[in-house]
């Protein structure tokens, strides 16, 4: 967690920009959920109950969460290949914000007090742990193409390789931290749902 905090502090402007995108997407999702009519909530409630009953074990919940985080890390690694892919990195963070906001709004709207309880323990607490790491992953992915491009004519092949290896190792380490948090989230979700 110290690594993620240090990365975010060293790149304050990029961190603020990524967080603004995440929060804007989250607020947009809450507004979109408010626009749904009553019949849509019934269908969503049925879908949530069916999904929860399908995932009747901690391992199934954790497996789905781990798969999502691994997809996120792989997409981020691919997006950091060139500066042209930076909007995709920001879109991934926007998607994470939108899904968190929409899920929280739907849970609260469909289940009222119980939904707020589920939202707090299954979304807010794990998100308070994973958001900083996700933001750090995105900040690194946004900054890395510029660092690579800036140093490109001066770096020898071995130095380029070392830069890439350290970048990938850092991203995979942060991804491993996300996976641990996902497992904690799965345990919490299992006991709440």
Short mmCIF file of C-alpha atoms in Angstrom, two decimals:
data_model
loop_
_atom_site.label_atom_id
_atom_site.label_comp_id
_atom_site.label_asym_id
_atom_site.label_seq_id
_atom_site.Cartn_x
_atom_site.Cartn_y
_atom_site.Cartn_z
CA UNK A 1 0.00 0.00 0.00
CA UNK A 2 2.95 2.33 0.63
CA UNK A 3 4.04 1.92 -3.00
CA UNK A 4 0.62 3.00 -4.27
CA UNK A 5 0.54 5.98 -1.93
CA UNK A 6 4.04 7.05 -2.92
CA UNK A 7 3.24 6.79 -6.64
CA UNK A 8 0.11 8.87 -6.20
CA UNK A 9 1.92 11.52 -4.15
CA UNK A 10 4.78 11.80 -6.66
CA UNK A 11 2.34 12.27 -9.55
CA UNK A 12 -0.25 14.53 -7.93
CA UNK A 13 -1.66 16.11 -11.08
CA UNK A 14 -2.10 12.80 -12.87
CA UNK A 15 -3.58 11.25 -9.74
CA UNK A 16 -6.11 14.06 -9.35
CA UNK A 17 -7.04 13.76 -13.02
CA UNK A 18 -7.56 9.97 -12.80
CA UNK A 19 -9.58 10.35 -9.59
CA UNK A 20 -11.73 13.05 -11.19
CA UNK A 21 -12.51 10.69 -14.06
CA UNK A 22 -13.35 7.89 -11.62
CA UNK A 23 -15.63 10.11 -9.51
CA UNK A 24 -17.30 11.64 -12.58
CA UNK A 25 -18.11 8.17 -13.90
CA UNK A 26 -19.37 7.13 -10.47
CA UNK A 27 -21.68 10.17 -10.26
CA UNK A 28 -22.84 9.58 -13.84
CA UNK A 29 -23.74 6.00 -12.92
CA UNK A 30 -25.73 7.14 -9.90
CA UNK A 31 -27.63 9.60 -12.13
CA UNK A 32 -28.25 6.88 -14.74
CA UNK A 33 -29.60 4.52 -12.09
CA UNK A 34 -31.98 7.24 -10.91
CA UNK A 35 -33.39 7.49 -14.45
CA UNK A 36 -34.45 3.83 -14.52
CA UNK A 37 -38.14 3.14 -14.08
CA UNK A 38 -39.60 0.86 -11.39
CA UNK A 39 -39.93 -2.20 -13.62
CA UNK A 40 -36.23 -2.14 -14.42
CA UNK A 41 -35.41 -2.38 -10.71
CA UNK A 42 -37.43 -5.57 -10.39
CA UNK A 43 -35.46 -7.17 -13.19
CA UNK A 44 -32.18 -6.00 -11.69
CA UNK A 45 -33.19 -7.37 -8.27
CA UNK A 46 -33.92 -10.75 -9.84
CA UNK A 47 -30.57 -10.67 -11.63
CA UNK A 48 -28.72 -9.81 -8.39
CA UNK A 49 -30.44 -12.61 -6.49
CA UNK A 50 -29.72 -15.11 -9.28
CA UNK A 51 -26.08 -14.04 -9.44
CA UNK A 52 -25.66 -14.31 -5.68
CA UNK A 53 -27.32 -17.74 -5.57
CA UNK A 54 -25.05 -18.97 -8.40
CA UNK A 55 -21.97 -17.81 -6.53
CA UNK A 56 -22.66 -19.85 -3.45
CA UNK A 57 -19.06 -20.07 -2.29
CA UNK A 58 -16.21 -17.78 -1.41
CA UNK A 59 -14.04 -19.34 -4.11
CA UNK A 60 -16.55 -18.64 -6.90
CA UNK A 61 -16.94 -15.01 -5.81
CA UNK A 62 -13.16 -14.65 -5.48
CA UNK A 63 -12.57 -16.31 -8.86
CA UNK A 64 -14.84 -13.83 -10.63
CA UNK A 65 -13.21 -10.88 -8.88
CA UNK A 66 -9.71 -12.17 -9.58
CA UNK A 67 -10.56 -12.65 -13.25
CA UNK A 68 -11.83 -9.06 -13.47
CA UNK A 69 -8.71 -7.65 -11.80
CA UNK A 70 -6.40 -9.71 -14.00
CA UNK A 71 -8.23 -8.45 -17.09
CA UNK A 72 -7.82 -4.90 -15.75
CA UNK A 73 -4.06 -5.34 -15.21
CA UNK A 74 -3.52 -6.96 -18.63
CA UNK A 75 -5.51 -4.20 -20.36
CA UNK A 76 -3.51 -1.57 -18.48
CA UNK A 77 -0.23 -3.22 -19.51
CA UNK A 78 -1.34 -3.23 -23.14
CA UNK A 79 -2.57 0.37 -22.91
CA UNK A 80 0.81 1.54 -21.64
CA UNK A 81 2.59 0.49 -24.83
CA UNK A 82 2.14 3.90 -26.44
CA UNK A 83 0.75 7.34 -25.64
CA UNK A 84 -2.09 6.80 -28.11
CA UNK A 85 -3.64 4.25 -25.70
CA UNK A 86 -3.81 6.62 -22.71
CA UNK A 87 -7.53 7.37 -23.33
CA UNK A 88 -8.19 3.63 -23.05
CA UNK A 89 -6.51 3.59 -19.64
CA UNK A 90 -8.70 6.47 -18.54
CA UNK A 91 -11.75 4.71 -20.00
CA UNK A 92 -10.93 1.63 -17.91
CA UNK A 93 -10.87 3.76 -14.78
CA UNK A 94 -14.14 5.39 -15.83
CA UNK A 95 -15.66 1.94 -16.27
CA UNK A 96 -14.51 0.93 -12.78
CA UNK A 97 -16.07 4.10 -11.36
CA UNK A 98 -19.29 3.64 -13.32
CA UNK A 99 -19.70 0.02 -12.22
CA UNK A 100 -19.04 0.87 -8.56
CA UNK A 101 -21.50 3.77 -8.59
CA UNK A 102 -24.19 1.89 -10.49
CA UNK A 103 -23.90 -1.17 -8.25
CA UNK A 104 -24.08 0.92 -5.09
CA UNK A 105 -27.06 2.91 -6.34
CA UNK A 106 -28.95 -0.19 -7.44
CA UNK A 107 -28.32 -2.01 -4.16
CA UNK A 108 -29.56 0.94 -2.15
CA UNK A 109 -32.56 1.54 -4.41
CA UNK A 110 -33.68 -2.10 -4.55
CA UNK A 111 -32.94 -3.22 -0.98
CA UNK A 112 -33.21 0.16 0.87
CA UNK A 113 -31.62 -0.22 4.34
CA UNK A 114 -30.32 -3.73 3.70
CA UNK A 115 -28.88 -2.47 0.40
CA UNK A 116 -27.10 0.38 2.18
CA UNK A 117 -25.67 -2.15 4.63
CA UNK A 118 -24.57 -4.44 1.77
CA UNK A 119 -23.20 -1.45 -0.14
CA UNK A 120 -21.12 -0.30 2.82
CA UNK A 121 -19.56 -3.67 3.57
CA UNK A 122 -19.35 -5.14 0.05
CA UNK A 123 -18.45 -2.00 -1.92
CA UNK A 124 -17.28 0.92 0.20
CA UNK A 125 -14.85 -0.92 2.50
CA UNK A 126 -13.14 -2.98 -0.25
CA UNK A 127 -13.15 0.05 -2.54
CA UNK A 128 -11.40 2.13 0.11
CA UNK A 129 -8.56 -0.39 -0.10
CA UNK A 130 -8.52 -1.08 -3.82
CA UNK A 131 -9.17 2.41 -5.21
CA UNK A 132 -5.73 3.73 -4.28
CA UNK A 133 -4.06 0.73 -5.92
CA UNK A 134 -6.23 0.99 -9.05
CA UNK A 135 -5.45 4.69 -9.31
CA UNK A 136 -1.73 4.00 -8.86
CA UNK A 137 -1.88 1.37 -11.62
CA UNK A 138 -3.62 3.86 -13.93
CA UNK A 139 -1.24 6.71 -13.03
CA UNK A 140 1.77 4.54 -13.82
CA UNK A 141 0.17 3.45 -17.09
CA UNK A 142 -0.49 7.08 -18.06
CA UNK A 143 3.01 8.25 -17.12
CA UNK A 144 5.05 5.32 -18.46
CA UNK A 145 4.66 5.97 -22.23
CA UNK A 146 5.91 9.52 -21.72
CA UNK A 147 8.88 8.33 -19.69
CA UNK A 148 9.66 5.72 -22.27
CA UNK A 149 9.35 8.20 -25.14
CA UNK A 150 11.40 10.86 -23.39
CA UNK A 151 14.28 8.51 -22.66
CA UNK A 152 14.00 6.54 -25.89
CA UNK A 153 16.90 8.03 -27.93
CA UNK A 154 19.30 7.93 -25.02
CA UNK A 155 18.60 4.48 -23.62
CA UNK A 156 20.49 1.45 -24.78
CA UNK A 157 18.64 -1.80 -25.38
CA UNK A 158 19.58 -3.22 -21.97
CA UNK A 159 18.36 -0.09 -20.22
CA UNK A 160 15.09 -0.17 -22.16
CA UNK A 161 14.61 -3.80 -21.23
CA UNK A 162 15.32 -3.07 -17.55
CA UNK A 163 12.87 -0.16 -17.61
CA UNK A 164 10.17 -2.40 -19.10
CA UNK A 165 10.89 -5.25 -16.70
CA UNK A 166 10.70 -2.98 -13.67
CA UNK A 167 7.48 -1.44 -15.00
CA UNK A 168 5.86 -4.84 -15.58
CA UNK A 169 7.07 -6.10 -12.18
CA UNK A 170 5.60 -3.04 -10.44
CA UNK A 171 2.27 -3.39 -12.25
CA UNK A 172 2.11 -7.12 -11.48
CA UNK A 173 2.95 -6.43 -7.83
CA UNK A 174 0.16 -3.89 -7.62
CA UNK A 175 -2.08 -6.38 -9.43
CA UNK A 176 -1.23 -9.00 -6.80
CA UNK A 177 -2.24 -6.51 -4.11
CA UNK A 178 -5.55 -5.99 -5.95
CA UNK A 179 -6.05 -9.76 -6.01
CA UNK A 180 -5.54 -10.03 -2.25
CA UNK A 181 -8.06 -7.24 -1.70
CA UNK A 182 -10.44 -9.03 -4.07
CA UNK A 183 -10.22 -12.15 -1.94
CA UNK A 184 -10.98 -10.08 1.18
CA UNK A 185 -13.93 -8.56 -0.69
CA UNK A 186 -15.13 -12.06 -1.62
CA UNK A 187 -15.07 -13.15 2.02
CA UNK A 188 -17.01 -10.05 3.07
CA UNK A 189 -19.51 -10.46 0.23
CA UNK A 190 -20.03 -14.13 1.05
CA UNK A 191 -21.08 -13.36 4.62
CA UNK A 192 -23.21 -10.33 3.68
CA UNK A 193 -25.12 -11.80 0.76
#
